[in-house]
């Protein structure tokens, strides 16, 4: 589901009149038969495979092999870090799964790279709490929820709050922090 950069061919031996590819490219990718540019947004995973691209002109044709794979964002990320454990593993031993570190945009081989949340009273405001969390990362959405219980299904989006960002941290002021106890959690979503 990520647009690939245009894969533009180069050639010598005369102007190419047309291009063709066999077998068909992964779903969502297309070959422009006039320019030879492969472009698009893959919509399904595809194992690495060789595709034969043929360039033709009045003097004949030539072929080249192009190897393409469509991987998940997680697979590309885990390959980048050379992780040895799967999504539920914990390569850096910090207690967070590799998948959580992917979603939170952390470094999964560095135990000092972690998502932190702190909750403190707002000075002079008895019914307000400051919740600071981060790092916040590009392409993610964050939703702060609260509950007066740790029971499943009891979490609701925080209302009566203000937020501000400073660097890679977000500060939310809960202006309705009343009652004897209140729990907070941050939900991170990465499409």
GROMACS .gro file of C-alpha atoms in nm:
model
  191
    1UNK     CA    1   0.000   0.000   0.000
    2UNK     CA    2   0.297   0.234  -0.056
    3UNK     CA    3   0.362   0.403  -0.389
    4UNK     CA    4   0.686   0.281  -0.543
    5UNK     CA    5   0.923   0.529  -0.703
    6UNK     CA    6   0.902   0.515  -1.081
    7UNK     CA    7   1.132   0.244  -1.215
    8UNK     CA    8   1.258   0.415  -1.532
    9UNK     CA    9   1.455   0.211  -1.788
   10UNK     CA   10   1.764   0.315  -1.980
   11UNK     CA   11   1.855   0.178  -2.321
   12UNK     CA   12   2.105   0.212  -2.604
   13UNK     CA   13   2.091   0.102  -2.965
   14UNK     CA   14   1.803   0.317  -3.084
   15UNK     CA   15   1.478   0.457  -2.955
   16UNK     CA   16   1.253   0.198  -2.794
   17UNK     CA   17   0.911   0.182  -2.959
   18UNK     CA   18   0.735  -0.042  -2.703
   19UNK     CA   19   0.784  -0.231  -2.380
   20UNK     CA   20   0.623  -0.550  -2.249
   21UNK     CA   21   0.656  -0.753  -1.929
   22UNK     CA   22   0.595  -1.118  -1.850
   23UNK     CA   23   0.449  -1.251  -1.627
   24UNK     CA   24   0.201  -0.982  -1.516
   25UNK     CA   25   0.337  -0.747  -1.250
   26UNK     CA   26   0.211  -0.769  -0.890
   27UNK     CA   27  -0.139  -0.629  -0.838
   28UNK     CA   28  -0.135  -0.249  -0.839
   29UNK     CA   29   0.185  -0.210  -1.043
   30UNK     CA   30   0.175  -0.121  -1.411
   31UNK     CA   31   0.418  -0.099  -1.701
   32UNK     CA   32   0.376   0.197  -1.934
   33UNK     CA   33   0.423   0.025  -2.273
   34UNK     CA   34   0.543   0.351  -2.433
   35UNK     CA   35   0.797   0.471  -2.175
   36UNK     CA   36   0.885   0.146  -1.996
   37UNK     CA   37   0.821   0.306  -1.658
   38UNK     CA   38   0.695   0.068  -1.389
   39UNK     CA   39   0.488   0.256  -1.134
   40UNK     CA   40   0.195   0.226  -0.899
   41UNK     CA   41   0.088   0.117  -0.553
   42UNK     CA   42   0.100  -0.256  -0.481
   43UNK     CA   43  -0.219  -0.379  -0.318
   44UNK     CA   44  -0.119  -0.734  -0.229
   45UNK     CA   45   0.194  -0.904  -0.097
   46UNK     CA   46   0.399  -1.092  -0.357
   47UNK     CA   47   0.703  -1.315  -0.310
   48UNK     CA   48   1.024  -1.220  -0.490
   49UNK     CA   49   0.999  -1.322  -0.854
   50UNK     CA   50   1.172  -1.251  -1.183
   51UNK     CA   51   0.984  -1.051  -1.446
   52UNK     CA   52   1.110  -1.034  -1.804
   53UNK     CA   53   1.091  -0.686  -1.954
   54UNK     CA   54   1.117  -0.671  -2.334
   55UNK     CA   55   1.210  -0.351  -2.517
   56UNK     CA   56   1.141  -0.345  -2.894
   57UNK     CA   57   1.218  -0.115  -3.185
   58UNK     CA   58   1.253  -0.146  -3.564
   59UNK     CA   59   1.590  -0.315  -3.523
   60UNK     CA   60   1.462  -0.596  -3.297
   61UNK     CA   61   1.419  -0.649  -2.926
   62UNK     CA   62   1.611  -0.717  -2.610
   63UNK     CA   63   1.513  -0.844  -2.266
   64UNK     CA   64   1.622  -0.799  -1.910
   65UNK     CA   65   1.519  -0.967  -1.586
   66UNK     CA   66   1.375  -0.756  -1.309
   67UNK     CA   67   1.331  -0.908  -0.964
   68UNK     CA   68   1.043  -0.764  -0.763
   69UNK     CA   69   0.890  -0.845  -0.426
   70UNK     CA   70   0.604  -0.677  -0.241
   71UNK     CA   71   0.658  -0.705   0.133
   72UNK     CA   72   0.471  -0.576   0.433
   73UNK     CA   73   0.594  -0.260   0.598
   74UNK     CA   74   0.684  -0.469   0.904
   75UNK     CA   75   0.890  -0.715   0.696
   76UNK     CA   76   1.085  -0.433   0.531
   77UNK     CA   77   1.145  -0.270   0.869
   78UNK     CA   78   1.257  -0.594   1.040
   79UNK     CA   79   1.493  -0.672   0.750
   80UNK     CA   80   1.647  -0.326   0.785
   81UNK     CA   81   1.736  -0.406   1.148
   82UNK     CA   82   1.830  -0.769   1.077
   83UNK     CA   83   1.595  -0.895   1.348
   84UNK     CA   84   1.633  -1.262   1.438
   85UNK     CA   85   1.307  -1.299   1.629
   86UNK     CA   86   0.958  -1.261   1.481
   87UNK     CA   87   0.700  -0.990   1.550
   88UNK     CA   88   0.625  -1.126   1.898
   89UNK     CA   89   0.999  -1.155   1.979
   90UNK     CA   90   1.209  -0.895   2.160
   91UNK     CA   91   1.549  -0.865   1.992
   92UNK     CA   92   1.680  -0.597   2.229
   93UNK     CA   93   1.539  -0.755   2.547
   94UNK     CA   94   1.361  -0.442   2.666
   95UNK     CA   95   1.026  -0.613   2.733
   96UNK     CA   96   0.853  -0.471   2.423
   97UNK     CA   97   0.771  -0.690   2.124
   98UNK     CA   98   0.939  -0.618   1.794
   99UNK     CA   99   0.594  -0.543   1.648
  100UNK     CA  100   0.523  -0.282   1.916
  101UNK     CA  101   0.858  -0.121   1.843
  102UNK     CA  102   0.766  -0.114   1.472
  103UNK     CA  103   0.431   0.051   1.542
  104UNK     CA  104   0.589   0.303   1.782
  105UNK     CA  105   0.882   0.369   1.540
  106UNK     CA  106   1.149   0.267   1.791
  107UNK     CA  107   1.489   0.107   1.732
  108UNK     CA  108   1.435  -0.265   1.802
  109UNK     CA  109   1.804  -0.338   1.858
  110UNK     CA  110   1.853  -0.069   2.123
  111UNK     CA  111   1.701  -0.130   2.467
  112UNK     CA  112   1.740   0.244   2.540
  113UNK     CA  113   1.491   0.322   2.260
  114UNK     CA  114   1.151   0.301   2.428
  115UNK     CA  115   0.809   0.466   2.444
  116UNK     CA  116   0.763   0.655   2.769
  117UNK     CA  117   0.452   0.789   2.941
  118UNK     CA  118   0.456   1.002   3.255
  119UNK     CA  119   0.160   1.130   3.454
  120UNK     CA  120   0.195   1.418   3.702
  121UNK     CA  121  -0.035   1.660   3.886
  122UNK     CA  122  -0.064   2.007   3.736
  123UNK     CA  123   0.065   2.250   3.996
  124UNK     CA  124  -0.213   2.456   4.151
  125UNK     CA  125  -0.484   2.264   3.964
  126UNK     CA  126  -0.623   1.986   4.187
  127UNK     CA  127  -0.846   1.838   3.913
  128UNK     CA  128  -0.587   1.835   3.635
  129UNK     CA  129  -0.321   1.585   3.533
  130UNK     CA  130  -0.041   1.626   3.278
  131UNK     CA  131   0.026   1.320   3.063
  132UNK     CA  132   0.347   1.337   2.859
  133UNK     CA  133   0.431   1.062   2.610
  134UNK     CA  134   0.669   0.995   2.329
  135UNK     CA  135   0.849   0.971   2.111
  136UNK     CA  136   0.576   1.065   1.866
  137UNK     CA  137   0.659   0.970   1.509
  138UNK     CA  138   0.555   1.068   1.159
  139UNK     CA  139   0.276   0.863   1.005
  140UNK     CA  140   0.133   0.744   1.336
  141UNK     CA  141  -0.182   0.857   1.514
  142UNK     CA  142  -0.207   0.869   1.891
  143UNK     CA  143  -0.519   0.854   2.103
  144UNK     CA  144  -0.510   0.905   2.476
  145UNK     CA  145  -0.778   0.707   2.659
  146UNK     CA  146  -0.877   0.693   3.022
  147UNK     CA  147  -1.069   0.469   3.257
  148UNK     CA  148  -1.145   0.436   3.626
  149UNK     CA  149  -1.088   0.060   3.591
  150UNK     CA  150  -0.834  -0.166   3.420
  151UNK     CA  151  -1.115  -0.392   3.297
  152UNK     CA  152  -1.126  -0.458   2.920
  153UNK     CA  153  -1.377  -0.245   2.734
  154UNK     CA  154  -1.378   0.032   2.993
  155UNK     CA  155  -1.144   0.269   2.806
  156UNK     CA  156  -1.285   0.585   2.647
  157UNK     CA  157  -1.125   0.868   2.453
  158UNK     CA  158  -1.009   1.141   2.687
  159UNK     CA  159  -1.244   1.439   2.687
  160UNK     CA  160  -1.187   1.774   2.847
  161UNK     CA  161  -0.821   1.797   2.753
  162UNK     CA  162  -0.570   2.015   2.575
  163UNK     CA  163  -0.255   1.899   2.400
  164UNK     CA  164   0.070   2.042   2.270
  165UNK     CA  165   0.381   1.899   2.108
  166UNK     CA  166   0.736   1.980   2.203
  167UNK     CA  167   0.994   1.808   1.987
  168UNK     CA  168   0.905   1.440   1.975
  169UNK     CA  169   0.688   1.445   2.289
  170UNK     CA  170   0.319   1.522   2.330
  171UNK     CA  171   0.177   1.679   2.647
  172UNK     CA  172  -0.192   1.638   2.723
  173UNK     CA  173  -0.362   1.814   3.013
  174UNK     CA  174  -0.662   1.623   3.146
  175UNK     CA  175  -0.881   1.904   3.279
  176UNK     CA  176  -1.133   1.656   3.420
  177UNK     CA  177  -0.906   1.445   3.642
  178UNK     CA  178  -1.160   1.407   3.920
  179UNK     CA  179  -1.234   1.104   4.133
  180UNK     CA  180  -1.015   0.885   4.348
  181UNK     CA  181  -0.837   0.710   4.060
  182UNK     CA  182  -0.796   0.739   3.686
  183UNK     CA  183  -0.588   0.527   3.451
  184UNK     CA  184  -0.444   0.640   3.118
  185UNK     CA  185  -0.323   0.460   2.809
  186UNK     CA  186  -0.195   0.573   2.471
  187UNK     CA  187  -0.312   0.387   2.163
  188UNK     CA  188  -0.073   0.411   1.868
  189UNK     CA  189  -0.201   0.338   1.519
  190UNK     CA  190   0.014   0.288   1.213
  191UNK     CA  191  -0.175   0.218   0.890
   0.00000   0.00000   0.00000
